[in-house]
CSV table of C-alpha atoms in Angstrom, one decimal:
chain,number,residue,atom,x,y,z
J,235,UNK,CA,-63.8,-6.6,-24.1
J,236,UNK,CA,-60.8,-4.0,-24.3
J,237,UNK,CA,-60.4,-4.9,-20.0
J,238,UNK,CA,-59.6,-8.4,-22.2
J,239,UNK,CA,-57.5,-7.2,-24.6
J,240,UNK,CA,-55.5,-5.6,-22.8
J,241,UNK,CA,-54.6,-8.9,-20.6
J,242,UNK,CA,-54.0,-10.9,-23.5
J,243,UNK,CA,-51.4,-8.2,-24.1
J,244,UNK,CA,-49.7,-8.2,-20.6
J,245,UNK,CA,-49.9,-11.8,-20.9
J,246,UNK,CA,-47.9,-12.3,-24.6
J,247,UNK,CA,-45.5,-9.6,-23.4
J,248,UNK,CA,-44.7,-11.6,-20.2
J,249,UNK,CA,-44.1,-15.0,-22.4
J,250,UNK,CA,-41.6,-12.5,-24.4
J,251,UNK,CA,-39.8,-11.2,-21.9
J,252,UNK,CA,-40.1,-14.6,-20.2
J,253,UNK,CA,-38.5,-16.2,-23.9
J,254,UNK,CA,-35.8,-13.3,-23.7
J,255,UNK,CA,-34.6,-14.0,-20.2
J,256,UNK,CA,-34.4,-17.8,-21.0
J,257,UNK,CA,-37.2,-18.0,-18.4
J,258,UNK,CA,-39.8,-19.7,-20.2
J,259,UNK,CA,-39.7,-23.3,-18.4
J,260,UNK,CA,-39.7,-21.6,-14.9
J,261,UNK,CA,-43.2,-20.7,-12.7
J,262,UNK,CA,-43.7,-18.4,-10.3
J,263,UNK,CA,-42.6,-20.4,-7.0
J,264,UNK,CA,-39.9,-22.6,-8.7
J,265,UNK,CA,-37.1,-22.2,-5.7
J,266,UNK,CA,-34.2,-19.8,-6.0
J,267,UNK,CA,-30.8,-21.6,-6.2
J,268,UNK,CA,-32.5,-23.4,-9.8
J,269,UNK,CA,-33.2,-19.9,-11.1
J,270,UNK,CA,-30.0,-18.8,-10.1
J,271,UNK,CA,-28.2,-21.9,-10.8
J,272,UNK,CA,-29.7,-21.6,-14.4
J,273,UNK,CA,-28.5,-18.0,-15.5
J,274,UNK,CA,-24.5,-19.4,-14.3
J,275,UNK,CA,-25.1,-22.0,-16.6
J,276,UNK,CA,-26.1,-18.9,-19.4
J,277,UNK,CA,-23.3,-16.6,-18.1
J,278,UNK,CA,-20.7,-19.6,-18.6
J,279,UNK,CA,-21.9,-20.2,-22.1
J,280,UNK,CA,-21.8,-16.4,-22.5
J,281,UNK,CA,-25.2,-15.7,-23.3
J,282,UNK,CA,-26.1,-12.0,-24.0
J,283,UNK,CA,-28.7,-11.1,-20.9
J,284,UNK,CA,-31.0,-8.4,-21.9
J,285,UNK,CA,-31.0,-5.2,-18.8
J,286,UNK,CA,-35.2,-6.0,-18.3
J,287,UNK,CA,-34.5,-9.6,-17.5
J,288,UNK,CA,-32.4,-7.7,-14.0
J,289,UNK,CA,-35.3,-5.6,-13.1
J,290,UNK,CA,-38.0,-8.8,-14.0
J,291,UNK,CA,-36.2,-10.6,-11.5
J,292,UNK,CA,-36.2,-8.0,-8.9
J,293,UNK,CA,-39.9,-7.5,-9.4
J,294,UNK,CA,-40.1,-10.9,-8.9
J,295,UNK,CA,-38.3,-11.1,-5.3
J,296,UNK,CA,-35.5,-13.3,-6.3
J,297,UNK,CA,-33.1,-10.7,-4.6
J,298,UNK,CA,-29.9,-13.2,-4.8
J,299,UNK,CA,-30.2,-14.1,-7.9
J,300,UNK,CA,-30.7,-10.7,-9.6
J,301,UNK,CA,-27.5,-9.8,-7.4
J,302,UNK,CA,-25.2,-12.3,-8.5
J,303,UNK,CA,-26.4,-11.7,-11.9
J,304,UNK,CA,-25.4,-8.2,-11.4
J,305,UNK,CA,-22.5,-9.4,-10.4
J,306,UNK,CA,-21.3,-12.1,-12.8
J,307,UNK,CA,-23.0,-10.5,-15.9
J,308,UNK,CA,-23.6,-6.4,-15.8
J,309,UNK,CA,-20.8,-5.9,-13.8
J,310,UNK,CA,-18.0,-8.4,-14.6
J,311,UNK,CA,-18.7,-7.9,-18.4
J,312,UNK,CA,-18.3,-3.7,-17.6
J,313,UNK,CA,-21.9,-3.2,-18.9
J,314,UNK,CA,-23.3,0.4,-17.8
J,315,UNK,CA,-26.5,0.0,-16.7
J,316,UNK,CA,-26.1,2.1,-13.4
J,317,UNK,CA,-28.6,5.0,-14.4
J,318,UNK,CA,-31.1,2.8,-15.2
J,319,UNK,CA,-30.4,0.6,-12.0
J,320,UNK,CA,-30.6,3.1,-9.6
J,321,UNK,CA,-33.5,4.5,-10.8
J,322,UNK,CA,-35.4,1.3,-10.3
J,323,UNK,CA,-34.1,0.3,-7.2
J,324,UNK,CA,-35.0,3.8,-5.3
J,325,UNK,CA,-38.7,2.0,-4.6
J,326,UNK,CA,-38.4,1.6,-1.5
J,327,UNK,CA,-40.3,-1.8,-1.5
J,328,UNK,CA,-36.6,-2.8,-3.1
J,329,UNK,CA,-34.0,-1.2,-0.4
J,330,UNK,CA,-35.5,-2.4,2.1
J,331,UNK,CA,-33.9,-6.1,0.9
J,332,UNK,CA,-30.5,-7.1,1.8
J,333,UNK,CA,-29.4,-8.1,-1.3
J,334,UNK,CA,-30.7,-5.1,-3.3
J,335,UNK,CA,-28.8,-2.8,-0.6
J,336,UNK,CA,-25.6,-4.0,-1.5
J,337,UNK,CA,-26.4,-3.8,-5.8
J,338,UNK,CA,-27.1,-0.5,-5.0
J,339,UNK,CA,-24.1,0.0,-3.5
J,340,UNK,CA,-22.4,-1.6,-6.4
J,341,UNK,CA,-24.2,0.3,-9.2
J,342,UNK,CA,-23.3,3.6,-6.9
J,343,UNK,CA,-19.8,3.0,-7.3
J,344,UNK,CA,-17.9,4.6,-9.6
J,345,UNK,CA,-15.0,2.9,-11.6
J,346,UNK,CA,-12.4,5.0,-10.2
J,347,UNK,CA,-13.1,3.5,-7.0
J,348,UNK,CA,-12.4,0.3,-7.8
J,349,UNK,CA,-9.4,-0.9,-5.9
J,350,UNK,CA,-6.4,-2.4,-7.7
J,351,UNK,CA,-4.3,-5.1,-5.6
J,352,UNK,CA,-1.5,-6.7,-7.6
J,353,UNK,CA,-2.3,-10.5,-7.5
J,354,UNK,CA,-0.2,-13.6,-5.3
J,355,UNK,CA,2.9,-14.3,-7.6
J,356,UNK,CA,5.1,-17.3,-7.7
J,357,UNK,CA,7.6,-18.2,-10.1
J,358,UNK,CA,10.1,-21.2,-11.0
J,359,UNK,CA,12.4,-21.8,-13.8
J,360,UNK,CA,14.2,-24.2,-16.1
J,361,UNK,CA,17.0,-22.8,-18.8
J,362,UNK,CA,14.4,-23.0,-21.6
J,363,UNK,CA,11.5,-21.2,-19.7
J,364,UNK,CA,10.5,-19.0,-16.9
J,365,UNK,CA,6.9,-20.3,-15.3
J,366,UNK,CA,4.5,-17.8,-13.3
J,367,UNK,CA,1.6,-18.8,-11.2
J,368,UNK,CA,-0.8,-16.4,-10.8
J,369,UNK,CA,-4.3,-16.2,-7.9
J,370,UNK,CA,-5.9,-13.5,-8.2
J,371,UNK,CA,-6.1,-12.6,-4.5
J,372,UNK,CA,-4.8,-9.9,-2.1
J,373,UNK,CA,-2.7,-12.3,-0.2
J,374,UNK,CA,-1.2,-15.3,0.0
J,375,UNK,CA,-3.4,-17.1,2.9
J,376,UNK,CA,-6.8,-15.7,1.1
J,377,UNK,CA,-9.0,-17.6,-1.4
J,378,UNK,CA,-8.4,-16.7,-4.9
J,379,UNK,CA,-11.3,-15.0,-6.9
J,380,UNK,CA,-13.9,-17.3,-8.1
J,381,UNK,CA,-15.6,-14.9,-10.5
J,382,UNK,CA,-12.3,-13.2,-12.0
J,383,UNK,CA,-12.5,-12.1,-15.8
J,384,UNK,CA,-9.0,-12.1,-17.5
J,385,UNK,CA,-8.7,-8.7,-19.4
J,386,UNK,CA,-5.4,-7.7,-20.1
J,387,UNK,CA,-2.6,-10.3,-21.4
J,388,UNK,CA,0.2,-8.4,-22.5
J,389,UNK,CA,3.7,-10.7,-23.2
J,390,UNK,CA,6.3,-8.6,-24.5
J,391,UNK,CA,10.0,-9.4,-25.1
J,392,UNK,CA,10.9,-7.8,-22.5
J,393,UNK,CA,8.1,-7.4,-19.7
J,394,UNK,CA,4.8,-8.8,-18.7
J,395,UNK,CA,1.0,-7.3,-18.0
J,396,UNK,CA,-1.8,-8.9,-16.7
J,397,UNK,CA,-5.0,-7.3,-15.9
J,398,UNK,CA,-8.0,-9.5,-14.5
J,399,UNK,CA,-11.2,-7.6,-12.8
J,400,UNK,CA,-13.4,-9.6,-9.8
J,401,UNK,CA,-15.7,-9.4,-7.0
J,402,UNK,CA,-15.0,-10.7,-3.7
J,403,UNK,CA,-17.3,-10.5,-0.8
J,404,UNK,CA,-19.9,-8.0,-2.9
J,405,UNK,CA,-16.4,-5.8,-3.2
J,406,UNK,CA,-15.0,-5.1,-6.9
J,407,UNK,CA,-11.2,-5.5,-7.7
J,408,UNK,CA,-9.1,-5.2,-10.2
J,409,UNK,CA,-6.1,-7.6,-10.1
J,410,UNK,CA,-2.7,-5.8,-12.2
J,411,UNK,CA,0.5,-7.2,-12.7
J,412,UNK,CA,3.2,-5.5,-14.9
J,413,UNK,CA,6.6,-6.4,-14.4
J,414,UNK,CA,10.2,-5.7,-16.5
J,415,UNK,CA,12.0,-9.1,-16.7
J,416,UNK,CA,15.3,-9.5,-15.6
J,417,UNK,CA,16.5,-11.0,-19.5
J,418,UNK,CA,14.3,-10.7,-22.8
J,419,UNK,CA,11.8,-13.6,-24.2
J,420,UNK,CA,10.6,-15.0,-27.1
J,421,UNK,CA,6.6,-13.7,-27.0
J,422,UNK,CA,5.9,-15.4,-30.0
J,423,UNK,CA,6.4,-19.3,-28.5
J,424,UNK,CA,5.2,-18.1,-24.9
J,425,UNK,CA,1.8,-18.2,-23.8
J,426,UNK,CA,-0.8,-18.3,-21.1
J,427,UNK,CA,-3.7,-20.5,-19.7
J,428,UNK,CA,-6.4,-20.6,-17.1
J,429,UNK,CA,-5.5,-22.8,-14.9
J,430,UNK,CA,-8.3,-24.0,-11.5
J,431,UNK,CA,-11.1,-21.5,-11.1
J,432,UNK,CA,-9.2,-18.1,-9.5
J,433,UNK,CA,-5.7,-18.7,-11.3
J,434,UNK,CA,-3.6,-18.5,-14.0
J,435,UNK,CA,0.1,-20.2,-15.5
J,436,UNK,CA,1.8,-18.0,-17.7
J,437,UNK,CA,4.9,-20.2,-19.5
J,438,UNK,CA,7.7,-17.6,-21.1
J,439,UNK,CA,10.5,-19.1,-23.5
J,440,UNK,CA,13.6,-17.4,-22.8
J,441,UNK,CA,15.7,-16.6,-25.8
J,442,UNK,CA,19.1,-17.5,-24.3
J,443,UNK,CA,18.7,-20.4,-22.2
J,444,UNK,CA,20.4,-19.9,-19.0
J,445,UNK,CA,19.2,-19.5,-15.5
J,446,UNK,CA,17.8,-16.1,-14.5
J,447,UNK,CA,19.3,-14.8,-10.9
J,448,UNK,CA,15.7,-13.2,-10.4
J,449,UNK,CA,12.5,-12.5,-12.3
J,450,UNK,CA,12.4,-8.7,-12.7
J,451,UNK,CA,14.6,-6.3,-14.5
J,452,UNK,CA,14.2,-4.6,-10.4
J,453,UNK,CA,16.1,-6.7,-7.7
J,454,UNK,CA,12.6,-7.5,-6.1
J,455,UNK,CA,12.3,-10.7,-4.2
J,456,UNK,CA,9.2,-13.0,-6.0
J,457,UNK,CA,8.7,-15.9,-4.3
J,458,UNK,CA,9.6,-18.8,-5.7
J,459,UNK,CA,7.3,-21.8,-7.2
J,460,UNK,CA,9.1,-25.2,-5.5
J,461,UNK,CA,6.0,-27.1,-6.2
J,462,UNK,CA,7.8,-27.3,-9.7
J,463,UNK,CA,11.1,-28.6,-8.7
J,464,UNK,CA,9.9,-32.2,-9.8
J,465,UNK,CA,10.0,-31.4,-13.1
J,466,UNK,CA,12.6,-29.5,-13.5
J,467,UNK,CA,14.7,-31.6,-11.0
J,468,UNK,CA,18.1,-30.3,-11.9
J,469,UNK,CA,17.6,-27.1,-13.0
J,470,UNK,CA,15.5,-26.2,-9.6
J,471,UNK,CA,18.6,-27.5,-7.3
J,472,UNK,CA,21.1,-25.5,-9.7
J,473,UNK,CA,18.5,-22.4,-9.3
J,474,UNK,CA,18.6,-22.7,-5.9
J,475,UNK,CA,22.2,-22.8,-5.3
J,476,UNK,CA,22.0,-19.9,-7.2
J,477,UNK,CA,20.0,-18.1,-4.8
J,478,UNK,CA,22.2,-19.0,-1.1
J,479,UNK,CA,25.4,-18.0,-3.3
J,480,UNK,CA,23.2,-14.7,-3.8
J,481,UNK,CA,22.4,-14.8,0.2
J,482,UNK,CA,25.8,-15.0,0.8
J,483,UNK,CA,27.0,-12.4,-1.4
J,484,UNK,CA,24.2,-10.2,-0.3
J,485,UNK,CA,25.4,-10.8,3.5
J,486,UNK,CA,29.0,-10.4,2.6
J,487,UNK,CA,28.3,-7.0,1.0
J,488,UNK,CA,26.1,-6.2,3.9
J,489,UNK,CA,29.0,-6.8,6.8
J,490,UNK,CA,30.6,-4.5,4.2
J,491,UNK,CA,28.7,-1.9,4.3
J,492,UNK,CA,28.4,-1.6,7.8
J,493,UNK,CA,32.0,-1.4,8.3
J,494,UNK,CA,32.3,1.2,6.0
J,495,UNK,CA,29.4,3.3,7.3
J,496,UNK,CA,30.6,2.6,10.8
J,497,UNK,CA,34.3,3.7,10.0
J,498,UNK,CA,32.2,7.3,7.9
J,499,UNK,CA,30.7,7.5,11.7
J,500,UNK,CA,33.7,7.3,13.6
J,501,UNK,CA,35.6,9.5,11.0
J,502,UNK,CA,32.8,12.1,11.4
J,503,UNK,CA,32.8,11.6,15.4
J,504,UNK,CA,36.9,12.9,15.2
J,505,UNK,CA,35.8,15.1,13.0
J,506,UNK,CA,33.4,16.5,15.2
J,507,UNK,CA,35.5,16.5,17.9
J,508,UNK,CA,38.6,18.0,16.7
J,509,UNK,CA,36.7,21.1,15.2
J,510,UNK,CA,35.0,21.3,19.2
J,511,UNK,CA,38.7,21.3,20.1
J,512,UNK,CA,39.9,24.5,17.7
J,513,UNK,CA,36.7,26.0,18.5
J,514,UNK,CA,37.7,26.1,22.1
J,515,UNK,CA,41.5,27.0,21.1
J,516,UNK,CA,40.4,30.2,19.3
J,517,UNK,CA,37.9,30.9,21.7
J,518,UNK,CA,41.1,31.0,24.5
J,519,UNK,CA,43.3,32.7,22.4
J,520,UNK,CA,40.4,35.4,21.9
J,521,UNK,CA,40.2,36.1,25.4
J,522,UNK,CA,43.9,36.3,26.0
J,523,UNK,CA,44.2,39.3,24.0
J,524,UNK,CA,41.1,40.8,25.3
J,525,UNK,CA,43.1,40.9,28.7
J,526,UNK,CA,45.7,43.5,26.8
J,527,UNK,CA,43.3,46.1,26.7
J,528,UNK,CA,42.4,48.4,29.7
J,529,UNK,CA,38.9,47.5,30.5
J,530,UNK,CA,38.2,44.0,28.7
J,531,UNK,CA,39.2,41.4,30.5
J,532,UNK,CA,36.6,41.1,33.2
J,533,UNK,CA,35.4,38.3,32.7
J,534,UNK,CA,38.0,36.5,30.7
J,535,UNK,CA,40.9,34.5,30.3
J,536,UNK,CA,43.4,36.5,32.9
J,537,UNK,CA,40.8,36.2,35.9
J,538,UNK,CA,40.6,32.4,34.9
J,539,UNK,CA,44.0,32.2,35.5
C-alpha cells in the first residue's frame, strides 16, 4: 500500500513538472526536433523556463534539445545556473554525450572569457540622417548571428553604443560597438530597429543637415552602405564626390609628405656627412701638432706625409 503511494506521488509530481516545462502533450518517444521545435516557439514568446525542466530533459536523453535550450534560454537571457549544472552533468552516464560535452564546456566558462568582436558596420547618408547597418558577425564574408540578444542601445548626441550577446558554433560572443560621431544628433527623433534575423538599422537625425565627410569623430574608414544610394539618389552621388575629392586631397598631402620627409633625409644625410668631414679635419689637425713634440709623432700625420 505505501509501495502504491508512493508511485501515485512520483507519478503527480511528473505531470507537475511535466505542466511546468509545457511538456504535458508530449510522450516519451515523441521525436526530437518537435520537442525542440516547441521550447523555440516558448523562448520566442519569452516564456519563463523553470532550471528542472534542463535537467528533466537531460534525464530524458534529448541531448540537443536541452543544449540549445541552454543556449537560447539559460545562457542568452545571462541566467546563472552553472553550479547547479555542473553538478548534474558530472554523471558520467551525461559526459559521455556529445552534446552535454559541449554545455559543460559552456557552463565552465566564465564571463570574462567571453570574447568581444565589434560587429560588420556599414553606413550611408542623406543631409537629414545618417543610416547604420549592423550584423552581428566577426567579418564581413561570415553569417550573421542567428541567436543574438540586443542589450545595450545607447544613442547619444554625440556618439553611439550597441551591445548585443550570441552564440555561434556552441562559442559565446559579445558584439560592442561604441563610436564618437563626426557632428552631433538629435537622439530624441533617432531610433533603432531589428531588422532580418542577425541584424540591425540604426537611423540618426542630424541636427544640421549637411553631409558628413565621415562617420566618426576619429578619421576611421567605415565602409560605406551603396545598397542605399536609390533612395537617396542625389545625396549618395554628392557623398560620394565627397569622398574622391577626399582621396585626392589625401594623395596630394601624401606626395607632400614624402617630399618633405625625403628633403629631412637628405638634409640629415649632409648633415651627417659634413660633421664626418670636421671630424676628420680635427682629427688631422690633432696629429699635426703631435709631430711638434719630440717623441709623438710615430705614427701620425708627419710619417703620412
Amino acid at each position: 500500500m505505501l509501495f502504491l503511494t508512493f508511485l501515485i506521488s512520483v507519478s503527480m509530481a511528473s505531470q507537475d513538472l511535466l505542466k511546468k516545462c509545457y511538456l504535458e502533450q508530449f510522450t516519451i518517444g515523441d521525436p526530437e526536433v518537435k520537442i525542440q521545435i516547441y521550447f523555440e516557439d516558448h523562448i520566442v514568446k519569452n516564456h519563463k523556463i523553470e532550471y528542472e525542466c534542463l535537467e528533466f530533459i537531460i534525464s530524458r536523453g534529448y541531448y540537443k534539445v536541452a543544449l540549445s535550450l541552454y543556449e537560447n534560454y539559460f545562457l542568452l537571457n545571462h541566467i546563472d545556473i552553472t553550479d547547479r549544472i555542473v553538478q548534474f552533468l558530472k554523471n558520467d552516464k551525461y559526459l559521455n554525450q556529445r552534446e552535454m560535452q559541449t554545455l559543460f564546456k559552456l557552463a565552465m566558462a566564465k564571463s570574462n572569457q567571453v570574447q568581444i568582436v565589434q560587429p560588420v558596420v556599414q553606413w550611408a547618408q542623406s543631409k537629414n540622417a545618417t543610416f547604420i547597418n549592423i550584423k552581428f558577425s566577426h567579418r564581413q564574408d561570415a553569417p550573421a548571428c542567428l541567436n543574438a540578444k540586443l542589450e545595450v542601445v545607447e544613442i547619444k548626441n554625440d556618439s553611439l553604443l550597441i551591445e548585443a550577446f550570441g552564440i555561434v558554433s556552441h562559442i559565446p560572443f559579445k558584439y560592442r560597438y561604441a563610436i564618437k560621431l563626426y557632428k552631433p544628433i538629435d537622439p530624441t527623433s533617432s531610433y533603432e530597429k531589428v531588422e532580418s534575423v542577425g541584424t540591425m538599422y540604426v537611423n540618426l537625425t542630424k541636427i544640421e543637415p549637411v553631409l558628413w565627410l565621415r562617420l566618426t569623430e576619429e578619421d576611421y574608414k567605415t565602409p560605406i552602405w551603396w545598397d542605399l544610394k536609390d533612395n537617396f539618389r542625389k545625396d549618395m552621388e554628392e557623398f560620394a564626390q565627397m569622398l574622391e575629392k577626399e582621396s585626392e586631397r589625401k594623395e596630394r598631402n601624401a606626395d607632400k609628405q614624402a617630399k618633405k620627409n625625403q628633403k629631412k633625409r637628405d638634409q640629415e644625410k649632409q648633415k651627417q656627412t659634413s660633421q664626418k668631414a670636421q671630424e676628420a679635419k680635427r682629427q688631422l689637425e690633432y696629429e699635426h701638432n703631435q709631430c711638434y713634440k719630440p717623441g709623438k709623432c710615430e705614427i701620425g700625420w708627419y710619417q703620412r706625409q
